Coordinates of C-alpha atoms in Angstrom, one line a residue:
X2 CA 0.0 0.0 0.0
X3 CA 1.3 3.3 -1.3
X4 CA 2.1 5.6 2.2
X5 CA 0.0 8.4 2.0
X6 CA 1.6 12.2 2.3
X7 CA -0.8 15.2 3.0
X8 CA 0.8 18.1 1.5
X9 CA 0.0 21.7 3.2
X10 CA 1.0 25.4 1.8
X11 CA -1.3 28.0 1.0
X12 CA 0.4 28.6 -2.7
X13 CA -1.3 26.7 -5.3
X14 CA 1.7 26.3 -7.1
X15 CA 3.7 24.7 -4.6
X16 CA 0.6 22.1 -3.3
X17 CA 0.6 21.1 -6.8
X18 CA 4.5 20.5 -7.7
X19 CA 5.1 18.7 -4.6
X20 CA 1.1 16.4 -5.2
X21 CA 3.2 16.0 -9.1
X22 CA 6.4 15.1 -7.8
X23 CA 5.7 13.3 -4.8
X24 CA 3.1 11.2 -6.8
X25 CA 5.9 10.6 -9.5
X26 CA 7.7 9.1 -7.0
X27 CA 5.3 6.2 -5.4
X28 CA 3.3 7.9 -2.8
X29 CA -0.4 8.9 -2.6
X30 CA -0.6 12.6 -1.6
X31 CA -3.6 14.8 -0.8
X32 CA -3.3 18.7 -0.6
X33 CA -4.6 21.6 1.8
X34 CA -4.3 25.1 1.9
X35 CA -4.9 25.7 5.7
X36 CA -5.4 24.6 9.0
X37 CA -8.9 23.8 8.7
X38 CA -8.7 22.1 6.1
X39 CA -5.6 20.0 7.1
X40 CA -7.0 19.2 10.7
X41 CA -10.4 18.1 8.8
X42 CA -8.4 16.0 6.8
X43 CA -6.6 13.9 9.3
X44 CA -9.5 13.0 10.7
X45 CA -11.4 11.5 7.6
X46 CA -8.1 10.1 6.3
X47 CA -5.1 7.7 6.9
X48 CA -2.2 10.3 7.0
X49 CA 1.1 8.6 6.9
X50 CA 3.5 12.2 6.5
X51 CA 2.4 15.6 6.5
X52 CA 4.8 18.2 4.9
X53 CA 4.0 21.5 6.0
X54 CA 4.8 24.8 5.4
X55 CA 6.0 26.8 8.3
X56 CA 4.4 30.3 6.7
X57 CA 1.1 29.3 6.1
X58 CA -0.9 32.5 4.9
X59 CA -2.9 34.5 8.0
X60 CA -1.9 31.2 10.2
X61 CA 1.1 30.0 11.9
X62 CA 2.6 26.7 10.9
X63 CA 4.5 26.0 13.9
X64 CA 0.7 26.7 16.0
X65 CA -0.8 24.0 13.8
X66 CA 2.5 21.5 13.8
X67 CA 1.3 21.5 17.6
X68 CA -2.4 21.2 17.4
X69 CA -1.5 18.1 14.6
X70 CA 1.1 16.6 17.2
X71 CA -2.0 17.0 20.1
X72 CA -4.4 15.0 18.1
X73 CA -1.8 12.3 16.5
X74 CA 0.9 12.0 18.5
X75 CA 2.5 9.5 15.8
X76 CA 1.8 11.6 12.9
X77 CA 5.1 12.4 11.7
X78 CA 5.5 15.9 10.2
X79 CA 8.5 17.6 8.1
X80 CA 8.4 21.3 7.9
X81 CA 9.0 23.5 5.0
X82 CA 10.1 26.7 4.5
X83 CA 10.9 29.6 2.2
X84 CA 12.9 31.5 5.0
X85 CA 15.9 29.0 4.7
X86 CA 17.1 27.7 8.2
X87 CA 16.9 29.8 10.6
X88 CA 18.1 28.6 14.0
X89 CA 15.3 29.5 16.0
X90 CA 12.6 28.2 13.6
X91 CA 14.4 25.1 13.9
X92 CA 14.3 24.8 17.5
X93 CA 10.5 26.0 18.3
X94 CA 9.6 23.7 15.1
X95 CA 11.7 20.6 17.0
X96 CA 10.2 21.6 20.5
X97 CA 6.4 21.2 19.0
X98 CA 7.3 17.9 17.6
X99 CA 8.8 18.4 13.7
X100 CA 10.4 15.5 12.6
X101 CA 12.4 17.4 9.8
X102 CA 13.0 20.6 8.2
X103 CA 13.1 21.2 4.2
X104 CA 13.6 25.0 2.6
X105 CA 11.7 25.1 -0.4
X106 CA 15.2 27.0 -2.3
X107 CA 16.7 23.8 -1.8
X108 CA 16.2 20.9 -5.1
X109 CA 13.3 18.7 -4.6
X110 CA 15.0 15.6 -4.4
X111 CA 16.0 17.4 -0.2
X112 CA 12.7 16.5 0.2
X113 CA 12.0 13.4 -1.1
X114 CA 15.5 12.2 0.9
X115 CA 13.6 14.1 4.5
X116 CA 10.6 12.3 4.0
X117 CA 12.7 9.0 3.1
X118 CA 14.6 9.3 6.0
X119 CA 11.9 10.4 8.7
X120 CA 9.8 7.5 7.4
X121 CA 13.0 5.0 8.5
X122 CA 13.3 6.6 11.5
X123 CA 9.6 5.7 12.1
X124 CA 9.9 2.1 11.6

């Protein structure tokens, strides 16, 4: 069964090149633009990864990386950002429960290596 990756950023463009690529590459992926719609979507579905972007638009990423990590615990999550790494980010995303950090500047294949490795670290 295909592991299934729930894809959250409030650009359009960027929900759908990372649905494209991650698809490409073996995994079923659904898509949300916001909270709401992300929390509502872990509840009806079988999450196995959430990538999520730490700048959501009006919202705060690292505020809903926690509410994800109160209602599933085992849920893991990978952040991503356009601000490259910024130490801070890193550590409040860590303290709430990230279980990796992408930038978006960096190539796709970052990603696809972040989401291979969190999802060895969760075997």
């Amino acid at each position: 069964m295909k592991q299934h990756i729930l894809v959250v950023d409030d650009e359009v463009q960027i929900r759908e090149l990372l649905s494209a690529y991650l698809t490409k590459h073996g995994y079923k992926v659904s898509t949300a633009a916001s909270s709401s719609d992300t929390l509502s979507l872990i509840k009806q579905q079988a999450v196995d990864l959430v990538v999520l972007d730490i700048g959501l638009e009006g919202e705060d990423g690292l505020k809903l990386l926690a509410t994800i990590k109160a209602e599933k615990p085992g849920l893991r999550v990978i952040m991503l950002t356009g601000m490259g790494f910024v130490e801070d980010l890193l550590q409040e995303a860590h303290q709430k429960g990230a279980d990796g950090y992408v930038s978006k500047v960096l190539p796709l294949d970052e990603l696809l290596n972040a989401i291979q490795r969190t999802q060895a670290a969760g075997c």
